């Protein structure tokens, strides 16, 4: 019996749930740092005298490096131990947060954000795979991932609110400083709640060329889109093609291409890309619309997301029940339907709208879709995992989630900028709606009805 099996069999009531709480706390901070910089960017730019294009890397650098290295993090987790890599990733994330808060210039801040992404790439797949193995039953896993997903999603929403509060009342540097004592708490508590990693059966080499290509490819794609450079976009596509070629030939790939022969996982991850692209874009554009068009201040715009948070948590509370009744496929379709309805409402945003009539209904639909859809897809993406590949499966899922969100944000915000004004918002939301509709059709046609079907 391995260490995790002993933990499950030993004292689930007084060990597993506290462990889940601390695993979720770190994920909350990781998610919070995706959005917490948004409202603070003007203050950062003013202090460092930086143009908007350079400031964008404070946001995208974190998610792209994290997403690009998540597969490597998942692989390291499987090879070297889940608790060990979770603690190492948490420590890297805390130190990088401290460096970001103390950064004397913009290049140092961006480098620290890159390092935060590297810490996430170790900690996030380790946490997700630990949850999958600590809660092996479909119903209890759905509930555990629901808790983890709710807290993580709450971090995205809390980031917008905290960014305005901290920037106005304290200083933008504290948006990073708050991570340090909370991660220290995680580092102190988690070793007491999770069993030590057992002796690894096999070692194996790490696919560093694959990791480099998977990080460089999306970075080039986003840079090319932001700078409107077809040559750089083409280079990004070539780098990603090279990644596939390397994975097909190396003896120790980041993720064996045979991994994607498992149809449930493959479809779930493909759909996650399109759903995450729509959600990230919606979050960003709604923030801009409320401030630039409706005239809200930073703090008021943050508070306007509280109904979003309430709808999100309400949806997440129903996910495990829906999965038990419908299975992950049809539960994910319900989530996609809510998202599509919200996007359709926002695609008609007027030039002079109101929050209650024009924003809130669409925001609520997207929140419900996010809570139901992403967690159902997470469950499907972890279907049938074992001790050997749980970290890899978690790394793939987290990677496609983040890279899909970052690439979708770059493309759809570019669409909005090209159209200009409120018409740009409408065009971007409509484009996101087309992507979600395509994801729903693909899921309906390609995935089996229940995840207990083997492919």
Tab-separated table of C-alpha atoms in Angstrom:
chain	number	residue	atom	x	y	z
A	1	UNK	CA	0.000	0.000	0.000
A	2	UNK	CA	1.513	3.363	-1.036
A	3	UNK	CA	1.600	6.516	1.075
A	4	UNK	CA	-1.504	8.081	-0.409
A	5	UNK	CA	-3.441	4.863	-0.034
A	6	UNK	CA	-2.483	4.750	3.624
A	7	UNK	CA	-3.595	8.373	4.015
A	8	UNK	CA	-6.975	7.572	2.480
A	9	UNK	CA	-7.429	4.517	4.651
A	10	UNK	CA	-6.105	6.061	7.853
A	11	UNK	CA	-7.902	9.164	9.028
A	12	UNK	CA	-9.832	10.815	6.205
A	13	UNK	CA	-11.925	13.047	8.458
A	14	UNK	CA	-9.025	14.776	10.227
A	15	UNK	CA	-6.402	14.679	7.467
A	16	UNK	CA	-7.824	14.814	3.981
A	17	UNK	CA	-10.125	17.822	4.370
A	18	UNK	CA	-7.517	20.066	6.067
A	19	UNK	CA	-5.044	18.980	3.399
A	20	UNK	CA	-7.574	19.951	0.734
A	21	UNK	CA	-7.992	23.340	2.422
A	22	UNK	CA	-4.285	24.170	2.253
A	23	UNK	CA	-3.899	22.803	-1.276
A	24	UNK	CA	-6.796	25.058	-2.236
A	25	UNK	CA	-5.368	28.074	-0.400
A	26	UNK	CA	-2.239	28.037	-2.532
A	27	UNK	CA	-4.324	27.647	-5.677
A	28	UNK	CA	-6.378	30.645	-4.532
A	29	UNK	CA	-3.195	32.738	-4.404
A	30	UNK	CA	-2.049	31.408	-7.783
A	31	UNK	CA	-5.386	32.330	-9.350
A	32	UNK	CA	-5.509	35.663	-7.542
A	33	UNK	CA	-2.211	36.678	-9.123
A	34	UNK	CA	-3.711	36.246	-12.589
A	35	UNK	CA	-6.088	39.204	-12.071
A	36	UNK	CA	-4.718	41.152	-9.113
A	37	UNK	CA	-2.395	43.251	-11.295
A	38	UNK	CA	-5.059	44.518	-13.715
A	39	UNK	CA	-6.311	47.562	-11.811
A	40	UNK	CA	-2.790	48.314	-10.557
A	41	UNK	CA	-1.209	48.493	-14.022
A	42	UNK	CA	-1.632	52.272	-14.436
A	43	UNK	CA	0.139	52.852	-11.099
A	44	UNK	CA	2.929	50.451	-12.070
A	45	UNK	CA	3.290	52.164	-15.437
A	46	UNK	CA	3.432	55.601	-13.842
A	47	UNK	CA	6.119	54.566	-11.370
A	48	UNK	CA	8.309	52.879	-13.994
A	49	UNK	CA	7.385	55.219	-16.886
A	50	UNK	CA	6.422	52.178	-18.967
A	51	UNK	CA	4.214	52.052	-22.093
A	52	UNK	CA	1.065	49.935	-22.206
A	53	UNK	CA	2.597	47.322	-24.529
A	54	UNK	CA	5.386	46.672	-22.031
A	55	UNK	CA	2.958	46.556	-19.109
A	56	UNK	CA	0.962	43.772	-20.799
A	57	UNK	CA	3.804	41.373	-20.010
A	58	UNK	CA	3.172	41.843	-16.307
A	59	UNK	CA	-0.122	40.025	-16.957
A	60	UNK	CA	0.630	37.597	-19.787
A	61	UNK	CA	4.168	36.708	-18.737
A	62	UNK	CA	2.872	34.999	-15.594
A	63	UNK	CA	0.201	32.918	-17.309
A	64	UNK	CA	2.258	32.032	-20.378
A	65	UNK	CA	5.348	30.864	-18.508
A	66	UNK	CA	3.190	29.033	-15.985
A	67	UNK	CA	1.125	27.408	-18.704
A	68	UNK	CA	4.143	26.549	-20.816
A	69	UNK	CA	5.968	24.843	-17.947
A	70	UNK	CA	2.973	23.054	-16.428
A	71	UNK	CA	3.580	19.900	-18.455
A	72	UNK	CA	7.170	19.815	-17.233
A	73	UNK	CA	5.871	20.405	-13.713
A	74	UNK	CA	3.417	17.536	-14.076
A	75	UNK	CA	6.161	15.249	-15.323
A	76	UNK	CA	8.523	16.242	-12.493
A	77	UNK	CA	5.683	15.602	-10.055
A	78	UNK	CA	5.265	12.032	-11.308
A	79	UNK	CA	9.007	11.373	-11.226
A	80	UNK	CA	10.122	13.081	-8.029
A	81	UNK	CA	7.098	13.089	-5.740
A	82	UNK	CA	3.911	15.092	-5.347
A	83	UNK	CA	4.280	16.501	-1.848
A	84	UNK	CA	7.912	17.355	-2.493
A	85	UNK	CA	7.129	19.287	-5.695
A	86	UNK	CA	4.120	21.007	-4.162
A	87	UNK	CA	6.283	22.392	-1.362
A	88	UNK	CA	9.088	23.382	-3.749
A	89	UNK	CA	6.655	25.120	-6.093
A	90	UNK	CA	5.035	26.972	-3.193
A	91	UNK	CA	8.438	28.168	-1.967
A	92	UNK	CA	9.430	29.398	-5.450
A	93	UNK	CA	6.092	31.192	-5.776
A	94	UNK	CA	6.563	32.948	-2.409
A	95	UNK	CA	10.121	34.064	-3.162
A	96	UNK	CA	9.112	35.315	-6.604
A	97	UNK	CA	6.196	37.233	-5.052
A	98	UNK	CA	8.593	38.910	-2.654
A	99	UNK	CA	10.892	39.824	-5.557
A	100	UNK	CA	7.945	41.277	-7.493
A	101	UNK	CA	6.902	43.416	-4.554
A	102	UNK	CA	10.454	44.772	-4.175
A	103	UNK	CA	11.184	45.161	-7.911
A	104	UNK	CA	13.154	48.373	-8.638
A	105	UNK	CA	12.178	48.475	-12.342
A	106	UNK	CA	9.831	46.912	-14.871
A	107	UNK	CA	12.240	44.261	-16.261
A	108	UNK	CA	12.813	42.956	-12.735
A	109	UNK	CA	9.067	42.876	-12.107
A	110	UNK	CA	8.430	40.937	-15.343
A	111	UNK	CA	11.253	38.501	-14.490
A	112	UNK	CA	9.694	37.963	-11.060
A	113	UNK	CA	6.323	37.301	-12.723
A	114	UNK	CA	8.017	34.689	-14.916
A	115	UNK	CA	9.408	33.083	-11.739
A	116	UNK	CA	5.939	33.107	-10.173
A	117	UNK	CA	4.722	31.177	-13.215
A	118	UNK	CA	7.516	28.638	-12.734
A	119	UNK	CA	6.468	28.131	-9.118
A	120	UNK	CA	2.886	27.605	-10.198
A	121	UNK	CA	4.021	25.071	-12.802
A	122	UNK	CA	5.370	22.880	-9.995
A	123	UNK	CA	2.738	23.449	-7.322
A	124	UNK	CA	-0.503	23.404	-9.316
A	125	UNK	CA	-0.247	19.957	-11.011
A	126	UNK	CA	1.139	18.504	-7.784
A	127	UNK	CA	-1.878	19.803	-5.858
A	128	UNK	CA	-4.376	18.658	-8.477
A	129	UNK	CA	-2.890	15.159	-8.692
A	130	UNK	CA	-2.778	14.901	-4.887
A	131	UNK	CA	-6.493	15.685	-4.777
A	132	UNK	CA	-7.234	13.137	-7.513
A	133	UNK	CA	-5.426	10.415	-5.571
A	134	UNK	CA	-6.599	11.394	-2.090
A	135	UNK	CA	-10.234	11.358	-3.304
A	136	UNK	CA	-10.369	8.450	-5.794
A	137	UNK	CA	-14.146	7.857	-5.904
A	138	UNK	CA	-16.000	9.749	-8.648
A	139	UNK	CA	-18.447	11.429	-6.250
A	140	UNK	CA	-15.888	12.435	-3.608
A	141	UNK	CA	-13.411	13.535	-6.278
A	142	UNK	CA	-16.079	15.733	-7.862
A	143	UNK	CA	-16.785	17.324	-4.478
A	144	UNK	CA	-13.084	17.816	-3.718
A	145	UNK	CA	-12.365	19.325	-7.125
A	146	UNK	CA	-15.474	21.445	-6.660
A	147	UNK	CA	-14.013	22.906	-3.471
A	148	UNK	CA	-10.634	23.384	-5.131
A	149	UNK	CA	-12.228	24.952	-8.197
A	150	UNK	CA	-14.478	27.232	-6.161
A	151	UNK	CA	-11.587	28.571	-4.123
A	152	UNK	CA	-9.422	28.929	-7.238
A	153	UNK	CA	-12.186	30.751	-9.131
A	154	UNK	CA	-12.768	32.927	-6.100
A	155	UNK	CA	-9.130	33.974	-6.389
A	156	UNK	CA	-9.732	35.288	-9.904
A	157	UNK	CA	-12.628	37.422	-8.702
A	158	UNK	CA	-10.924	38.493	-5.472
A	159	UNK	CA	-7.928	39.651	-7.493
A	160	UNK	CA	-9.960	42.366	-9.208
A	161	UNK	CA	-11.394	43.643	-5.924
A	162	UNK	CA	-8.143	43.445	-3.944
A	163	UNK	CA	-6.207	45.153	-6.707
A	164	UNK	CA	-8.380	48.263	-6.419
A	165	UNK	CA	-8.486	48.240	-2.623
A	166	UNK	CA	-4.761	47.696	-2.117
A	167	UNK	CA	-3.699	50.113	-4.839
A	168	UNK	CA	-5.944	52.896	-3.515
A	169	UNK	CA	-5.384	52.371	0.223
A	170	UNK	CA	-1.819	51.018	0.398
A	171	UNK	CA	0.513	50.630	-2.597
A	172	UNK	CA	0.588	48.393	-5.652
A	173	UNK	CA	3.622	46.512	-4.248
A	174	UNK	CA	1.398	44.973	-1.552
A	175	UNK	CA	-0.605	43.069	-4.172
A	176	UNK	CA	2.401	40.746	-4.292
A	177	UNK	CA	3.447	41.092	-0.654
A	178	UNK	CA	0.250	39.534	0.700
A	179	UNK	CA	1.290	36.200	-0.847
A	180	UNK	CA	4.345	35.747	1.345
A	181	UNK	CA	2.815	35.147	4.818
A	182	UNK	CA	-0.034	33.044	3.398
A	183	UNK	CA	2.320	30.779	1.449
A	184	UNK	CA	4.473	30.488	4.572
A	185	UNK	CA	1.386	29.150	6.365
A	186	UNK	CA	0.906	26.573	3.609
A	187	UNK	CA	4.558	25.524	3.831
A	188	UNK	CA	4.281	25.040	7.587
A	189	UNK	CA	0.964	23.176	7.631
A	190	UNK	CA	1.021	20.929	4.551
A	191	UNK	CA	3.872	18.600	5.599
A	192	UNK	CA	1.862	17.719	8.720
A	193	UNK	CA	-1.206	16.764	6.674
A	194	UNK	CA	0.188	14.925	3.659
A	195	UNK	CA	2.267	11.762	3.859
A	196	UNK	CA	5.853	11.926	2.719
A	197	UNK	CA	6.469	10.789	-0.843
A	198	UNK	CA	7.344	7.141	-1.067
A	199	UNK	CA	10.399	5.860	-2.807
A	200	UNK	CA	10.039	6.417	-6.528
A	201	UNK	CA	9.994	3.206	-8.539
A	202	UNK	CA	11.765	4.723	-11.515
A	203	UNK	CA	13.602	7.886	-12.343
A	204	UNK	CA	13.806	8.957	-15.968
A	205	UNK	CA	15.064	11.993	-17.800
A	206	UNK	CA	13.237	15.251	-18.194
A	207	UNK	CA	12.281	16.545	-21.622
A	208	UNK	CA	13.863	20.002	-21.329
A	209	UNK	CA	13.789	20.716	-25.113
A	210	UNK	CA	10.057	19.985	-25.109
A	211	UNK	CA	9.500	22.292	-22.146
A	212	UNK	CA	11.481	25.085	-23.821
A	213	UNK	CA	9.493	24.757	-27.057
A	214	UNK	CA	6.138	24.645	-25.266
A	215	UNK	CA	7.018	27.836	-23.385
A	216	UNK	CA	8.591	29.705	-26.313
A	217	UNK	CA	5.828	28.833	-28.791
A	218	UNK	CA	2.906	30.482	-26.942
A	219	UNK	CA	5.118	33.429	-25.922
A	220	UNK	CA	5.940	34.023	-29.601
A	221	UNK	CA	2.296	33.631	-30.607
A	222	UNK	CA	1.080	36.178	-28.074
A	223	UNK	CA	3.907	38.604	-28.833
A	224	UNK	CA	3.152	38.316	-32.530
A	225	UNK	CA	-0.555	38.947	-31.991
A	226	UNK	CA	0.036	41.910	-29.668
A	227	UNK	CA	2.581	43.456	-32.048
A	228	UNK	CA	0.600	42.504	-35.199
A	229	UNK	CA	3.598	40.619	-36.574
A	230	UNK	CA	2.681	37.691	-38.869
A	231	UNK	CA	6.330	36.612	-38.950
A	232	UNK	CA	6.458	36.201	-35.166
A	233	UNK	CA	3.086	34.431	-35.154
A	234	UNK	CA	4.450	32.052	-37.797
A	235	UNK	CA	7.532	31.440	-35.665
A	236	UNK	CA	5.289	30.562	-32.737
A	237	UNK	CA	3.373	28.064	-34.862
A	238	UNK	CA	6.651	26.493	-36.008
A	239	UNK	CA	7.878	26.216	-32.420
A	240	UNK	CA	4.692	24.402	-31.409
A	241	UNK	CA	5.020	22.094	-34.418
A	242	UNK	CA	8.595	21.406	-33.342
A	243	UNK	CA	7.288	20.564	-29.863
A	244	UNK	CA	4.989	17.889	-31.327
A	245	UNK	CA	7.896	16.492	-33.374
A	246	UNK	CA	10.166	16.368	-30.312
A	247	UNK	CA	7.491	14.648	-28.223
A	248	UNK	CA	7.011	12.022	-30.932
A	249	UNK	CA	10.723	11.151	-31.000
A	250	UNK	CA	12.072	11.551	-27.471
A	251	UNK	CA	12.265	8.577	-25.124
A	252	UNK	CA	11.053	10.582	-22.148
A	253	UNK	CA	8.496	13.091	-23.466
A	254	UNK	CA	6.783	15.659	-21.301
A	255	UNK	CA	3.567	13.923	-22.242
A	256	UNK	CA	3.538	10.798	-24.421
A	257	UNK	CA	1.422	11.438	-27.494
A	258	UNK	CA	-0.301	8.142	-26.676
A	259	UNK	CA	-1.737	9.971	-23.647
A	260	UNK	CA	-4.116	11.743	-26.020
A	261	UNK	CA	-5.439	8.454	-27.378
A	262	UNK	CA	-7.614	8.373	-24.284
A	263	UNK	CA	-10.584	10.012	-25.959
A	264	UNK	CA	-12.268	11.331	-22.812
A	265	UNK	CA	-9.143	13.196	-21.716
A	266	UNK	CA	-8.290	14.438	-25.200
A	267	UNK	CA	-11.741	15.890	-25.844
A	268	UNK	CA	-11.949	17.408	-22.361
A	269	UNK	CA	-8.642	19.212	-22.823
A	270	UNK	CA	-9.532	20.461	-26.307
A	271	UNK	CA	-12.832	21.881	-25.068
A	272	UNK	CA	-11.063	23.483	-22.102
A	273	UNK	CA	-8.923	25.541	-24.498
A	274	UNK	CA	-11.957	27.165	-26.125
A	275	UNK	CA	-13.903	27.638	-22.899
A	276	UNK	CA	-10.923	29.192	-21.103
A	277	UNK	CA	-10.333	31.538	-24.037
A	278	UNK	CA	-13.911	32.793	-23.772
A	279	UNK	CA	-13.812	33.145	-19.986
A	280	UNK	CA	-10.490	35.017	-19.836
A	281	UNK	CA	-11.584	37.405	-22.562
A	282	UNK	CA	-14.934	38.048	-20.893
A	283	UNK	CA	-13.303	38.827	-17.569
A	284	UNK	CA	-10.875	41.299	-19.145
A	285	UNK	CA	-13.395	43.033	-21.417
A	286	UNK	CA	-16.077	43.341	-18.749
A	287	UNK	CA	-13.570	45.117	-16.506
A	288	UNK	CA	-12.744	47.578	-19.306
A	289	UNK	CA	-16.393	48.122	-20.291
A	290	UNK	CA	-17.457	48.921	-16.753
A	291	UNK	CA	-14.627	51.426	-16.275
A	292	UNK	CA	-14.278	52.955	-19.747
A	293	UNK	CA	-17.936	52.951	-20.864
A	294	UNK	CA	-20.016	52.886	-17.692
A	295	UNK	CA	-17.605	55.212	-15.882
A	296	UNK	CA	-17.006	53.059	-12.802
A	297	UNK	CA	-13.925	53.569	-10.663
A	298	UNK	CA	-11.505	50.699	-9.916
A	299	UNK	CA	-13.047	49.863	-6.549
A	300	UNK	CA	-16.603	50.124	-7.879
A	301	UNK	CA	-15.726	47.874	-10.817
A	302	UNK	CA	-14.289	45.327	-8.426
A	303	UNK	CA	-17.416	45.368	-6.293
A	304	UNK	CA	-19.498	44.899	-9.445
A	305	UNK	CA	-18.007	41.402	-9.720
A	306	UNK	CA	-19.511	40.288	-6.409
A	307	UNK	CA	-22.689	38.955	-8.132
A	308	UNK	CA	-20.385	37.097	-10.506
A	309	UNK	CA	-18.722	35.489	-7.491
A	310	UNK	CA	-22.083	34.572	-5.941
A	311	UNK	CA	-23.345	32.988	-9.175
A	312	UNK	CA	-20.052	31.130	-9.547
A	313	UNK	CA	-20.181	29.624	-6.066
A	314	UNK	CA	-23.846	28.706	-6.464
A	315	UNK	CA	-23.049	26.873	-9.702
A	316	UNK	CA	-20.061	25.089	-8.202
A	317	UNK	CA	-22.217	23.876	-5.313
A	318	UNK	CA	-24.315	21.942	-7.828
A	319	UNK	CA	-21.502	20.423	-9.901
A	320	UNK	CA	-21.023	17.160	-8.034
A	321	UNK	CA	-24.797	16.548	-8.073
A	322	UNK	CA	-24.950	17.266	-11.803
A	323	UNK	CA	-21.999	14.997	-12.543
A	324	UNK	CA	-23.641	12.196	-10.555
A	325	UNK	CA	-26.870	12.578	-12.500
A	326	UNK	CA	-25.625	13.455	-15.987
A	327	UNK	CA	-21.973	12.430	-16.156
A	328	UNK	CA	-19.124	14.842	-16.941
A	329	UNK	CA	-19.951	15.147	-20.662
A	330	UNK	CA	-23.502	16.430	-20.281
A	331	UNK	CA	-22.581	18.464	-17.208
A	332	UNK	CA	-19.900	20.201	-19.280
A	333	UNK	CA	-22.484	20.815	-21.998
A	334	UNK	CA	-24.727	22.502	-19.421
A	335	UNK	CA	-21.787	24.736	-18.499
A	336	UNK	CA	-21.110	25.560	-22.140
A	337	UNK	CA	-24.782	26.415	-22.643
A	338	UNK	CA	-24.746	28.887	-19.724
A	339	UNK	CA	-21.538	30.428	-21.062
A	340	UNK	CA	-22.987	30.754	-24.557
A	341	UNK	CA	-26.113	32.435	-23.192
A	342	UNK	CA	-24.007	34.937	-21.249
A	343	UNK	CA	-21.812	35.699	-24.252
A	344	UNK	CA	-24.844	36.138	-26.500
A	345	UNK	CA	-26.247	38.702	-24.041
A	346	UNK	CA	-22.946	40.607	-23.900
A	347	UNK	CA	-22.580	40.544	-27.701
A	348	UNK	CA	-25.396	43.116	-27.786
A	349	UNK	CA	-23.776	45.615	-25.374
A	350	UNK	CA	-25.075	49.117	-26.172
A	351	UNK	CA	-22.918	52.195	-26.539
A	352	UNK	CA	-24.555	53.686	-23.437
A	353	UNK	CA	-25.613	50.744	-21.316
A	354	UNK	CA	-26.346	50.108	-17.674
A	355	UNK	CA	-24.817	47.590	-15.318
A	356	UNK	CA	-28.035	45.927	-14.130
A	357	UNK	CA	-29.648	45.492	-17.558
A	358	UNK	CA	-26.740	45.112	-19.948
A	359	UNK	CA	-23.890	43.589	-17.919
A	360	UNK	CA	-25.261	41.650	-14.955
A	361	UNK	CA	-27.342	39.004	-16.846
A	362	UNK	CA	-24.457	38.135	-19.154
A	363	UNK	CA	-22.015	38.131	-16.246
A	364	UNK	CA	-24.235	35.695	-14.315
A	365	UNK	CA	-24.494	33.320	-17.282
A	366	UNK	CA	-20.732	33.285	-17.762
A	367	UNK	CA	-20.173	32.714	-14.037
A	368	UNK	CA	-22.512	29.712	-14.029
A	369	UNK	CA	-20.861	28.346	-17.150
A	370	UNK	CA	-17.423	28.738	-15.629
A	371	UNK	CA	-18.359	27.020	-12.378
A	372	UNK	CA	-20.097	24.078	-14.025
A	373	UNK	CA	-18.134	23.682	-17.237
A	374	UNK	CA	-14.549	23.900	-16.048
A	375	UNK	CA	-14.999	21.559	-13.092
A	376	UNK	CA	-16.813	18.977	-15.209
A	377	UNK	CA	-13.957	19.158	-17.723
A	378	UNK	CA	-11.393	18.828	-14.929
A	379	UNK	CA	-13.079	15.633	-13.804
A	380	UNK	CA	-13.063	14.261	-17.346
A	381	UNK	CA	-9.414	15.263	-17.857
A	382	UNK	CA	-8.438	13.247	-14.753
A	383	UNK	CA	-10.460	10.177	-15.715
A	384	UNK	CA	-8.631	6.909	-15.107
A	385	UNK	CA	-5.420	8.435	-13.714
A	386	UNK	CA	-2.963	6.274	-11.785
A	387	UNK	CA	0.043	6.876	-9.549
A	388	UNK	CA	2.188	6.893	-12.711
A	389	UNK	CA	0.358	9.532	-14.710
A	390	UNK	CA	-1.744	11.632	-12.320
A	391	UNK	CA	0.764	14.482	-12.368
A	392	UNK	CA	0.997	14.399	-16.152
A	393	UNK	CA	-2.789	14.464	-16.529
A	394	UNK	CA	-3.079	17.362	-14.075
A	395	UNK	CA	-0.244	19.213	-15.824
A	396	UNK	CA	-1.917	18.824	-19.221
A	397	UNK	CA	-5.251	20.070	-17.886
A	398	UNK	CA	-3.799	23.097	-16.121
A	399	UNK	CA	-1.581	23.863	-19.131
A	400	UNK	CA	-4.387	23.888	-21.692
A	401	UNK	CA	-6.520	25.931	-19.291
A	402	UNK	CA	-3.910	28.673	-18.889
A	403	UNK	CA	-2.514	28.670	-22.423
A	404	UNK	CA	-6.032	28.651	-23.855
A	405	UNK	CA	-6.925	31.619	-21.692
A	406	UNK	CA	-3.764	33.581	-22.544
A	407	UNK	CA	-3.912	32.912	-26.296
A	408	UNK	CA	-7.647	33.545	-26.438
A	409	UNK	CA	-7.195	36.806	-24.550
A	410	UNK	CA	-4.521	37.996	-26.991
A	411	UNK	CA	-6.543	37.055	-30.086
A	412	UNK	CA	-9.968	38.269	-28.966
A	413	UNK	CA	-8.709	41.485	-27.394
A	414	UNK	CA	-6.906	42.074	-30.682
A	415	UNK	CA	-10.237	41.593	-32.431
A	416	UNK	CA	-11.833	44.117	-30.087
A	417	UNK	CA	-9.047	46.638	-30.627
A	418	UNK	CA	-9.318	46.238	-34.396
A	419	UNK	CA	-13.044	46.991	-34.393
A	420	UNK	CA	-12.667	49.843	-31.899
A	421	UNK	CA	-14.988	51.256	-29.248
A	422	UNK	CA	-17.997	49.378	-27.936
A	423	UNK	CA	-18.345	47.716	-31.337
A	424	UNK	CA	-15.048	46.020	-30.534
A	425	UNK	CA	-16.483	44.617	-27.304
A	426	UNK	CA	-19.481	43.257	-29.190
A	427	UNK	CA	-17.301	41.686	-31.891
A	428	UNK	CA	-15.029	40.023	-29.339
A	429	UNK	CA	-17.945	38.578	-27.345
A	430	UNK	CA	-19.529	37.302	-30.564
A	431	UNK	CA	-16.243	35.647	-31.594
A	432	UNK	CA	-15.988	34.019	-28.166
A	433	UNK	CA	-19.560	32.775	-28.585
A	434	UNK	CA	-18.625	31.089	-31.876
A	435	UNK	CA	-15.710	29.355	-30.134
A	436	UNK	CA	-17.891	28.084	-27.285
A	437	UNK	CA	-20.532	26.848	-29.738
A	438	UNK	CA	-17.834	24.953	-31.663
A	439	UNK	CA	-16.609	23.439	-28.389
A	440	UNK	CA	-20.127	22.275	-27.524
A	441	UNK	CA	-20.605	20.646	-30.925
A	442	UNK	CA	-17.230	18.936	-30.684
A	443	UNK	CA	-17.945	17.661	-27.189
A	444	UNK	CA	-21.383	16.391	-28.188
A	445	UNK	CA	-20.049	14.478	-31.196
A	446	UNK	CA	-16.647	13.295	-30.002
A	447	UNK	CA	-16.926	12.384	-26.332
A	448	UNK	CA	-18.631	9.272	-24.935
A	449	UNK	CA	-21.642	9.875	-22.768
A	450	UNK	CA	-20.127	8.700	-19.477
A	451	UNK	CA	-16.526	8.735	-18.331
A	452	UNK	CA	-16.700	5.107	-17.269
A	453	UNK	CA	-16.403	4.203	-20.937
A	454	UNK	CA	-12.902	3.226	-21.887
A	455	UNK	CA	-11.440	4.300	-25.247
